[in-house]
Coordinates of C-alpha atoms in Angstrom, one line a residue:
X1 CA 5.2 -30.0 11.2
X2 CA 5.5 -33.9 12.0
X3 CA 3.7 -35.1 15.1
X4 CA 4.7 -33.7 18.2
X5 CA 6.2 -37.7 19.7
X6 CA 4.0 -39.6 22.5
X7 CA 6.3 -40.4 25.2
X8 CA 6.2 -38.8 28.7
X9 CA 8.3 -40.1 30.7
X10 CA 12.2 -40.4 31.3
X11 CA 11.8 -44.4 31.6
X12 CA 10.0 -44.4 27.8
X13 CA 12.6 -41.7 26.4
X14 CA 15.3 -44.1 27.8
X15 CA 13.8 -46.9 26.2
X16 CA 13.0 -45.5 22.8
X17 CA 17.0 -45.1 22.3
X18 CA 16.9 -41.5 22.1
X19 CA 20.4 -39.8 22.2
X20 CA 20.5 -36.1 23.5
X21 CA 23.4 -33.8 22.0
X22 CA 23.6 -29.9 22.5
X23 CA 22.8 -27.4 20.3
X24 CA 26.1 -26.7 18.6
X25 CA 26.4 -30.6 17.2
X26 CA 22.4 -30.7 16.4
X27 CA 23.8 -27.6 14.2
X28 CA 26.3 -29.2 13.0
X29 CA 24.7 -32.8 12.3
X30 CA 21.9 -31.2 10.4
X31 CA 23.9 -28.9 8.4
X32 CA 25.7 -31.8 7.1
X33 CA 23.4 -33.7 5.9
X34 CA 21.4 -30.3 4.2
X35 CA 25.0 -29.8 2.7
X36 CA 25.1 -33.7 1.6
X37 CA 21.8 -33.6 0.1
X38 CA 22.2 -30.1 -1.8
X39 CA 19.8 -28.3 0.1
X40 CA 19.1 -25.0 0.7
X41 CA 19.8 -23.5 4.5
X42 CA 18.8 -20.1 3.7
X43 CA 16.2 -20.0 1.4
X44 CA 15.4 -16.4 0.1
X45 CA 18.8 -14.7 0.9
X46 CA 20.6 -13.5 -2.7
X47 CA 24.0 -12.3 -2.9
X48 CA 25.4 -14.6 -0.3
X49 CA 25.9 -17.3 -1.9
X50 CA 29.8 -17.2 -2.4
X51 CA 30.5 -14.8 0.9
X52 CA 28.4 -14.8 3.6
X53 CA 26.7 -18.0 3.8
X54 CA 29.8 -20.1 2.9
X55 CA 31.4 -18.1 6.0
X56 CA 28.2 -19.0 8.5
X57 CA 28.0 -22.6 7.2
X58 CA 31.8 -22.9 8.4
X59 CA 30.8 -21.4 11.7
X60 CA 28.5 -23.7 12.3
X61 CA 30.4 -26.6 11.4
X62 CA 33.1 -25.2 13.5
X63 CA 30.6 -25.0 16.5
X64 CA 31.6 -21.4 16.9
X65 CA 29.0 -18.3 18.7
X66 CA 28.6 -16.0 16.4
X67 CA 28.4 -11.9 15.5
X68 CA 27.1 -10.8 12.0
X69 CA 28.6 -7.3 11.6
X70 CA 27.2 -5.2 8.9
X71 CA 25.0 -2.1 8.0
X72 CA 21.6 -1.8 8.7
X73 CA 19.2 -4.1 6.1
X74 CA 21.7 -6.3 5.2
X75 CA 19.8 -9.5 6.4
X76 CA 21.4 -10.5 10.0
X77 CA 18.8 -10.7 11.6
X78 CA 16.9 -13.2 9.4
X79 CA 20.4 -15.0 9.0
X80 CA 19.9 -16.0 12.5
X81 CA 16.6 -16.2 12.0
X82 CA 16.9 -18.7 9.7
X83 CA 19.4 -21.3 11.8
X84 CA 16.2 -22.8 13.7
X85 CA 15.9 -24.8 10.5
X86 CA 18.9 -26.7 11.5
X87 CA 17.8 -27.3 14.8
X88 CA 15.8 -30.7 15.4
X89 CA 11.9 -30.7 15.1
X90 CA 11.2 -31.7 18.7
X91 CA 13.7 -32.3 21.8
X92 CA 12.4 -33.5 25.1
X93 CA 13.1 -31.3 28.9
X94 CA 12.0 -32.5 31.9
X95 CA 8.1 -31.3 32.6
X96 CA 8.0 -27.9 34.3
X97 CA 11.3 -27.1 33.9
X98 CA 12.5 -22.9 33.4
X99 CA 15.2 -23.7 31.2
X100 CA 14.3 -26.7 29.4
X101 CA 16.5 -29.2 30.9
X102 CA 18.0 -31.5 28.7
X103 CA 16.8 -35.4 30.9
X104 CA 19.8 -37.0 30.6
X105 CA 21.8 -34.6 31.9
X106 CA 19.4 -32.0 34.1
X107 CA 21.8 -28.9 35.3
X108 CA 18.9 -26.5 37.2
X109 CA 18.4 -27.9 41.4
X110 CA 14.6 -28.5 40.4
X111 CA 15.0 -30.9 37.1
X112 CA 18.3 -32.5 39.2
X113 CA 15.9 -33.3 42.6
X114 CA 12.6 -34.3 40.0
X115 CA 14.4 -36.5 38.5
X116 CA 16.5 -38.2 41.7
X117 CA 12.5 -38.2 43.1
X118 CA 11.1 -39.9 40.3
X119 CA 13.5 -41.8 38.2
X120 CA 11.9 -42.7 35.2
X121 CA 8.5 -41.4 36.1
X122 CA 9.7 -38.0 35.8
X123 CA 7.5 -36.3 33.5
X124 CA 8.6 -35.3 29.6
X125 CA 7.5 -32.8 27.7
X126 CA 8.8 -31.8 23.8
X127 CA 10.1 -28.1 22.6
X128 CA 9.4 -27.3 18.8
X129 CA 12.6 -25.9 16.8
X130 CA 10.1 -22.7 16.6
X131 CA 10.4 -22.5 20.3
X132 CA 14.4 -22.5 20.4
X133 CA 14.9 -18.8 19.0
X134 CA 15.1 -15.7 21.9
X135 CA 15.9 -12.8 21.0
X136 CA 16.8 -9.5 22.3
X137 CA 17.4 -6.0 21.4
X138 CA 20.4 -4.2 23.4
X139 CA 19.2 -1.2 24.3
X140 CA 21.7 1.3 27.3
X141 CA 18.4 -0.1 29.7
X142 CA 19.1 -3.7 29.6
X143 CA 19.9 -4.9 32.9
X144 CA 22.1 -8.0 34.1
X145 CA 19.0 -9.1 35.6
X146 CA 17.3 -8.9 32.5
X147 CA 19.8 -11.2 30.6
X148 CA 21.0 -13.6 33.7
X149 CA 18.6 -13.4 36.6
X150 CA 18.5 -11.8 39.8
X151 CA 17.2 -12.8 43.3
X152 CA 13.3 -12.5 43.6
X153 CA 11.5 -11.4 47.7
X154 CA 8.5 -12.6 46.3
X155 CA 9.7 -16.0 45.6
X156 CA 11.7 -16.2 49.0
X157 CA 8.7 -15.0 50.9
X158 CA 6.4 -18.0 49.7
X159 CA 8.7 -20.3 49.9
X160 CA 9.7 -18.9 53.3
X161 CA 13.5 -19.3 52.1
X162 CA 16.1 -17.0 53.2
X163 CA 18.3 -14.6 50.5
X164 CA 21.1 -16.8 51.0
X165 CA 19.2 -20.1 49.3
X166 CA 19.8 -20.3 45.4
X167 CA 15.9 -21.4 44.8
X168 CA 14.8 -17.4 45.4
X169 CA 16.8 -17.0 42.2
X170 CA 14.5 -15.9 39.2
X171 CA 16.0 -16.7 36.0
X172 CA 16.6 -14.2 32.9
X173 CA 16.4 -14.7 29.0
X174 CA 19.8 -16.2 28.8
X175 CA 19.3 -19.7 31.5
X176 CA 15.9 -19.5 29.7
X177 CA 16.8 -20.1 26.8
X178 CA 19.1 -23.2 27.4
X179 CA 19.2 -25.4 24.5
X180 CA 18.2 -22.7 22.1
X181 CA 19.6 -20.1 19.7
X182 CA 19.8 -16.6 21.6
X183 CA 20.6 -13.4 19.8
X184 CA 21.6 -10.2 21.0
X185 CA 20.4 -7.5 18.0
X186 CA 23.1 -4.3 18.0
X187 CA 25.5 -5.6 20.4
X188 CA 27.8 -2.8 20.8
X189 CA 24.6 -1.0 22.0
X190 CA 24.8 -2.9 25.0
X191 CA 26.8 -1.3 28.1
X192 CA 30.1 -2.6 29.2
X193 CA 29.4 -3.9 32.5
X194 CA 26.8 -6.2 31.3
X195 CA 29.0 -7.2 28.2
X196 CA 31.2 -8.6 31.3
X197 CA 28.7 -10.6 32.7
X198 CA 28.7 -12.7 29.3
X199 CA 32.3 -13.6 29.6
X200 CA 32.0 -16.6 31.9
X201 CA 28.5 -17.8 30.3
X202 CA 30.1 -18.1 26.6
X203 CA 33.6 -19.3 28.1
X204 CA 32.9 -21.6 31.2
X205 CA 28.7 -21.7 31.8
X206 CA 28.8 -20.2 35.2
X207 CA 26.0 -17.9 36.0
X208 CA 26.5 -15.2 38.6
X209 CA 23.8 -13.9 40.3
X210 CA 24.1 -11.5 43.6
X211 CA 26.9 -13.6 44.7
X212 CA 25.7 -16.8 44.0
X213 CA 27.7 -18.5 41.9
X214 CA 25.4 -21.1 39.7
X215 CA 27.7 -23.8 37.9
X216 CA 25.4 -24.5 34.8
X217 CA 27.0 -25.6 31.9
X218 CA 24.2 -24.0 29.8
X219 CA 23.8 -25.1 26.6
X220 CA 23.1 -21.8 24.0
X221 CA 24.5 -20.9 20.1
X222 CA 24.9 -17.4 20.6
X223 CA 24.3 -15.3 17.3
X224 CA 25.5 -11.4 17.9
X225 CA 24.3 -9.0 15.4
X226 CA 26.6 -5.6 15.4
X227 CA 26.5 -2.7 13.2
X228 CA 29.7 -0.7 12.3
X229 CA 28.7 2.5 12.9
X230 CA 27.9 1.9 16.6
X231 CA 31.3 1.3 17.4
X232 CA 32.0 5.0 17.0
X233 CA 29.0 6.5 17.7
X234 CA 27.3 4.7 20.5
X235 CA 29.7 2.1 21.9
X236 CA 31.9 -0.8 21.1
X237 CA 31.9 -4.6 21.9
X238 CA 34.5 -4.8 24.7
X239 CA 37.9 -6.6 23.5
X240 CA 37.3 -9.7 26.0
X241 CA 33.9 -10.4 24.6
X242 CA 34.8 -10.1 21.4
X243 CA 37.7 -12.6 21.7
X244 CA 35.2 -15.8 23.3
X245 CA 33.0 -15.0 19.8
X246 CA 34.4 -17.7 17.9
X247 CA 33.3 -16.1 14.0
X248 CA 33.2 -12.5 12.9
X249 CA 31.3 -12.5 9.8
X250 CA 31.0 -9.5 7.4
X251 CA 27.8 -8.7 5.7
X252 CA 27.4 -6.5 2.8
X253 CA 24.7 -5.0 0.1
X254 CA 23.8 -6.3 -2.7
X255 CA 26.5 -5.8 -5.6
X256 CA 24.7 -5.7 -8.8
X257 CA 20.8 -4.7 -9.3
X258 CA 19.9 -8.4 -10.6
X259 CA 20.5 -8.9 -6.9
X260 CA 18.7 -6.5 -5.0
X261 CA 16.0 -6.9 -7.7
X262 CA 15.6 -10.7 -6.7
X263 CA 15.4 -9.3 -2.8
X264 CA 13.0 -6.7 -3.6
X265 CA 10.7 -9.3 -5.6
X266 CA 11.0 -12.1 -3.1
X267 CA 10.1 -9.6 -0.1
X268 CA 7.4 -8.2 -2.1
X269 CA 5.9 -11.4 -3.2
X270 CA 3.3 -11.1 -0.5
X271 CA 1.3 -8.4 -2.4
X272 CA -1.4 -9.8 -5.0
X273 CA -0.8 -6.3 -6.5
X274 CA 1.7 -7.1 -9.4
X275 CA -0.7 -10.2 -11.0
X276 CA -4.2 -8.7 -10.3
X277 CA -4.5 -5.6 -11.3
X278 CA -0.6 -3.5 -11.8
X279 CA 1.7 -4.4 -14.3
X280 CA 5.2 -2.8 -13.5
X281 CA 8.1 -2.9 -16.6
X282 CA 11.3 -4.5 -16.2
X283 CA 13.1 -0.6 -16.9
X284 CA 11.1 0.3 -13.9
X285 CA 12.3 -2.6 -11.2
X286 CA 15.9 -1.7 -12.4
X287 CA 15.0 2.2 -11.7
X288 CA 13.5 1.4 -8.2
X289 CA 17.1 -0.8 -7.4
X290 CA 19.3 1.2 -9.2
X291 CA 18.1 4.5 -6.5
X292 CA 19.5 2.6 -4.1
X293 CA 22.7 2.3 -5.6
X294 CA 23.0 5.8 -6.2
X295 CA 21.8 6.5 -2.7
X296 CA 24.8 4.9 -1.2
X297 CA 27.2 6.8 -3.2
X298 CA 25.4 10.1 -2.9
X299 CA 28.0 12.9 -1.6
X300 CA 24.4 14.0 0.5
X301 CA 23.6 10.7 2.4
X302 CA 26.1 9.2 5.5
X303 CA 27.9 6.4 4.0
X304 CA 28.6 5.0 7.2
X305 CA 25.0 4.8 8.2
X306 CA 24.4 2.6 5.5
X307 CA 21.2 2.6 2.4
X308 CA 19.0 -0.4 3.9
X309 CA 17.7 -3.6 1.6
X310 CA 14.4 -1.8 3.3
X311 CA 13.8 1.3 0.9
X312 CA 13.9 -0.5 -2.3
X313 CA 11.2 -2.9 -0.8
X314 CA 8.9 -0.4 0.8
X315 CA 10.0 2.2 -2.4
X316 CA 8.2 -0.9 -4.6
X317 CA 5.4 -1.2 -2.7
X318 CA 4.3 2.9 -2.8
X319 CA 5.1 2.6 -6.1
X320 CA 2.8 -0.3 -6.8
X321 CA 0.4 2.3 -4.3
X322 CA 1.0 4.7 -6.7
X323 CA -0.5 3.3 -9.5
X324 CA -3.3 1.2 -7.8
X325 CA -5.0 4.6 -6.7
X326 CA -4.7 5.9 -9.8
X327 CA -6.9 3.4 -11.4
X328 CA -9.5 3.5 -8.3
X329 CA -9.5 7.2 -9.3
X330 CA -9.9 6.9 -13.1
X331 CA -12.2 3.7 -12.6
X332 CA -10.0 1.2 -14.5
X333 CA -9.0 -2.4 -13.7
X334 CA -5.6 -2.4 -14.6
X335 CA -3.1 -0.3 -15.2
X336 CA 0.8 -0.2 -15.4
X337 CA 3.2 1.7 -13.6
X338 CA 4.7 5.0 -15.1
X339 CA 7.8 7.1 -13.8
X340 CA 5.8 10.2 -13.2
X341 CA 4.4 7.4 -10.3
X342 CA 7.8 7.8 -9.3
X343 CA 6.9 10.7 -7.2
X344 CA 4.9 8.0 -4.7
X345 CA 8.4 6.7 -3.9
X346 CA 9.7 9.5 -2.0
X347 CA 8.2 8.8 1.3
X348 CA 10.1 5.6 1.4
X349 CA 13.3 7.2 0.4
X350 CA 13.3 10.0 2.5
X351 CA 12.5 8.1 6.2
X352 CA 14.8 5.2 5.1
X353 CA 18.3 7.5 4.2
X354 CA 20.2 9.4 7.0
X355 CA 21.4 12.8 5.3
X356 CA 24.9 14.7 6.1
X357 CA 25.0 18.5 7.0
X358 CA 24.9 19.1 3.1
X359 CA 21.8 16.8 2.4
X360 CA 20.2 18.4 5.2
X361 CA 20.9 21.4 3.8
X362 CA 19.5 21.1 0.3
X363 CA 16.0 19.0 2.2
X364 CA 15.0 15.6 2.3
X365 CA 12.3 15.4 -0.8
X366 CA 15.1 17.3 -2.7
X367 CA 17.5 14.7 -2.4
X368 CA 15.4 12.1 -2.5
X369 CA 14.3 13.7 -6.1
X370 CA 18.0 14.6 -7.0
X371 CA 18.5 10.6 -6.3
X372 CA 15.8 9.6 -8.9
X373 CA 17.1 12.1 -11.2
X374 CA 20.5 10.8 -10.8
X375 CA 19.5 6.8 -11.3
X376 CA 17.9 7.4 -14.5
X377 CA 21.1 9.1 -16.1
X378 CA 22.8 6.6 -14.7
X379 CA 20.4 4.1 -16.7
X380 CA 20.3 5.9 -19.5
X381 CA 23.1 5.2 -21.3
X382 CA 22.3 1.4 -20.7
X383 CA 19.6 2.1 -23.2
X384 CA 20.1 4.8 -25.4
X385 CA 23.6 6.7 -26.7
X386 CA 25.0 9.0 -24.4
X387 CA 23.9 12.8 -23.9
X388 CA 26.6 14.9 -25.1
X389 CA 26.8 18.5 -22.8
X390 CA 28.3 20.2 -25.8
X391 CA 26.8 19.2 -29.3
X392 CA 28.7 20.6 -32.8
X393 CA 26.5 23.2 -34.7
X394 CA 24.8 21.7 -37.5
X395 CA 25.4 17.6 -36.3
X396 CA 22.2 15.8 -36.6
X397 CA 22.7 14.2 -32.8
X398 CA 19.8 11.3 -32.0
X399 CA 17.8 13.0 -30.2
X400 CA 17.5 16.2 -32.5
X401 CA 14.2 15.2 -33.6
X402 CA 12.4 14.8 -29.7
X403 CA 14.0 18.5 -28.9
X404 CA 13.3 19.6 -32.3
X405 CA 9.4 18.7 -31.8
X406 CA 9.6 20.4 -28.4
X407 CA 10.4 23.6 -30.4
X408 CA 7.5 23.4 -32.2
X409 CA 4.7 25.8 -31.6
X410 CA 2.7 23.1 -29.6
X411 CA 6.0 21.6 -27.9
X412 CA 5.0 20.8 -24.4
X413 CA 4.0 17.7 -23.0
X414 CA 2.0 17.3 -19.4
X415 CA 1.1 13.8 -17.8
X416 CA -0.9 14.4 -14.6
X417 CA -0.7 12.3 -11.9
X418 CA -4.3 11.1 -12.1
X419 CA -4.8 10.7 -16.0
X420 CA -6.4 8.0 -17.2
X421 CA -4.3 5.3 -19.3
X422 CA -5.5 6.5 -22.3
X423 CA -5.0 10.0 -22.0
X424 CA -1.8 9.2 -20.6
X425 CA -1.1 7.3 -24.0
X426 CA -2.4 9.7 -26.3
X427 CA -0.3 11.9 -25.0
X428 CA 3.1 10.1 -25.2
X429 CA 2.0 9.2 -28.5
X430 CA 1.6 12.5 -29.7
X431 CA 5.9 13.0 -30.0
X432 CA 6.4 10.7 -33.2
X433 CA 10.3 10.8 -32.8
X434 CA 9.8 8.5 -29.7
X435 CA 8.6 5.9 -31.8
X436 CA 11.5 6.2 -34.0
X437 CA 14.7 6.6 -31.2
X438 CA 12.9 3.1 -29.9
X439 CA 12.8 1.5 -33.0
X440 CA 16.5 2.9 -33.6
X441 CA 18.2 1.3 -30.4
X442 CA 15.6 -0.8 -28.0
X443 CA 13.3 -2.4 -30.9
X444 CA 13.1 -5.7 -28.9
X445 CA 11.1 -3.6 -26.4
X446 CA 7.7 -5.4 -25.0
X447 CA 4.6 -4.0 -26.7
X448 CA 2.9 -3.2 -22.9
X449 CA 7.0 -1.4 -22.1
X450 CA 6.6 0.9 -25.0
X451 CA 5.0 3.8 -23.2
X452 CA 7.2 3.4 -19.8
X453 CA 10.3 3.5 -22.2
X454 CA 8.7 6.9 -24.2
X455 CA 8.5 8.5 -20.4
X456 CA 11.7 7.5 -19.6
X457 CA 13.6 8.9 -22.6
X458 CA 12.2 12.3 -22.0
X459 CA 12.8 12.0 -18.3
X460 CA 16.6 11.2 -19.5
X461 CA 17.1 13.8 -21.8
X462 CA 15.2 16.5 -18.8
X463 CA 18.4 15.3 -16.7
X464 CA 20.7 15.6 -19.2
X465 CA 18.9 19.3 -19.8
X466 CA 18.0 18.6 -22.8
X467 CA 14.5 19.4 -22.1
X468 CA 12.8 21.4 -19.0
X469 CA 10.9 18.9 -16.5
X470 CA 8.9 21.1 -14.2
X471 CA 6.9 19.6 -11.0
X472 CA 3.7 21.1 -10.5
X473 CA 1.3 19.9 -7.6
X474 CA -1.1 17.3 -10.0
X475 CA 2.1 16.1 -12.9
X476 CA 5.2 17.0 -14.6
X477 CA 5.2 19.3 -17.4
X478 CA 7.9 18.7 -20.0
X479 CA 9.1 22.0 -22.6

């Protein structure tokens, strides 16, 4: 953050040269030149690159409000979030000021009369681009006095002025936020009549409040966020407002797991786990990501609710959770990530997926476990040959030898949940056949991958029912 600058007074802001502009062109100017000089706007947001930021960075430059309509955790939030960087670091109001007057061009009666008092002694003070961002929920509760203003008794009765003088107004969020970025999260959300009261604001600036009728060409980039689903189930974004929105702009998930998996590791980059004392294998990231792929095609989860970016990040971190207890429990340092720790993710699947009658039906942890089963078939066959249901008699398939072993007298396998890294090792490496189906088809596999990549073949063949994977209370229990 560069110094906050030392002038403080209109007379010294008039003589330094300063130029004021609204909000919309201080967008627009600083895009421009981020655009010119190949920077970044949205640092951290993957997947957008060629759709949704392109689409925003045209909105901008087109000086347009806007309404980001999309699923739940699809980044719209932190979109907006993220326009303050295009704001300028500091801009001067006139000192004391509600809605941060802009001093060559005051609109509220108090910054108008300071000013025609004072002339250039009128006091400046500087807003921070950290400042400019409001932001507000709609919620069926929010009131027109909580967005505009209303009249305030208090305020008459100090001042001793009667109802009928504008100064007992008390401004809301919007006139607050004058020369700022204001979003409204869930728009449709909001109720009709106080949709109407935004018409005139976006349109023409006027502010209405108990029959005063305020002429204030506020200056505000509007940002809407709005989820599909709402606009059947809880309300819609009435056709006048939506028409005085100047860009519609269609988020969406991410559409390969390269993608999510950059989200999930930049969102995640806040825990020291991975480096100090977890190591989790690159078949494992793809697993976490590739449940939330399967979760929005699942026949059991609403569709039109939407799979947030949320579960694979909070899914990462139980699983990193997972593993780190295990190794307070056991004693050791370091450990790495297995798929039994898989189990540890389905807290963070089940409270982040909204189930239809049939999900509900079948219970949460059970599709939350059919979900896991169904993302490692789905993996698979990126890795090893396909599982065929029907098999000819007497064809040597490639996984003959790992059943084969199983039928063998001691052919059972258990991994508990709190087995130490070697046990857990000696274990795997009891079923020689592993070793040879790995050096068959994935021998470029990374030594410290080897025994993930063991687990997860037997996992895929339990899915494909090759084997029996039973759940008991402290592991899984392969036969």
């Amino acid at each position: 953050m560069t110094e906050k600058p030392n002038i403080k007074t209109l007379g010294s802001l008039r003589a330094s040269g300063y130029i004021s502009k609204n909000i919309k062109d201080e967008l627009r100017d600083n895009l421009k030149t981020k655009i010119r000089n190949k920077e970044s706007v949205f640092e951290g947001i993957f997947g957008y690159e060629n759709t949704v930021i392109p689409q925003l960075e045209h909105a901008i430059l087109s000086r347009h409000n806007i309404n980001l309509l999309g699923l739940r955790g699809q980044a719209k939030t932190k979109l907006a979030r993220m326009m303050t960087s295009l704001l300028d670091e500091w801009i001067p109001f006139i000192g004391g000021s509600e809605i941060n007057d802009d001093p060559f061009n005051p609109i509220s009666r108090y910054a108008k009369e300071l000013v025609e008092k004072e002339g250039d002694n009128a006091p400046i003070e500087w807003l921070h681009r950290d400042e400019r961002f409001f932001e507000k929920l709609a919620t069926p509760d929010v009131t027109v006095a909580d967005l505009i203003g209303d009249v305030d008794p208090i305020k008459a009765a100090n001042l001793k002025l009667s109802y009928a003088d504008d100064r007992v107004i008390h401004f809301g969020m919007i006139p607050r936020a004058n020369r700022c970025i204001f979003v409204i999260n869930e728009l449709p959300d909001l109720q009709a009549r106080i949709q109407v009261s935004l018409f005139n604001i976006l349109q023409e600036g006027d502010v209405q409040i108990r029959g005063f009728k305020v002429r204030m060409p506020l200056d505000i980039q509007f940002v809407f966020t709005a989820n599909p689903e709402d606009y059947t189930n809880r309300g819609s974004i009435v056709t006048p407002l939506k028409d005085r929105i100047g860009s519609q702009i269609l988020t969406h998930y991410p559409e390969n797991i390269n993608i999510a998996r950059e989200i999930t590791n930049y969102e995640s980059s806040l825990d020291s786990r991975q480096k100090n004392g977890v190591y989790v294998p690159s078949l494992a990231k793809d697993l976490l990501e590739q449940i939330g792929f399967e979760s929005r095609e699942s026949e059991y989860v609403d569709s039109k609710s939407g799979v947030s970016a949320r579960m694979s990040i909070t899914a990462f971190e139980n699983l990193l959770s997972t593993a780190e207890r295990r190794s307070l429990l056991t004693g050791e340092e370091a450990t790495s990530v297995r798929l039994s720790d898989f189990v540890g993710v389905i807290p963070a699947i089940t409270g982040k997926v909204e189930l239809v009658y049939e999900g509900e039906q079948e219970g949460a942890e059970a599709v939350a476990q059919l979900l896991i089963d169904n993302a490692i078939r789905t993996l698979f066959t990126s890795y090893f040959p396909k599982v065929e249901k029907l098999e000819k008699k007497n064809i040597d398939g490639p996984f003959n030898q790992i059943t084969d072993w199983f039928l063998e007298d001691d052919g059972f396998l258990e991994i508990t949940d709190e087995s130490s890294d070697e046990s857990y090792a000696k274990s795997l490496n009891r079923i020689d056949p592993l070793d040879q189906i790995i050096e068959k088809y994935q021998p470029d596999t990374q030594p410290e991958d080897i025994l993930f990549l063991k687990e997860f073949i037997l996992w895929g063949l339990a899915v494909n029912k090759k084997l029996n994977k039973e759940r008991f209370r402290t592991g899984v229990f392969f036969s």
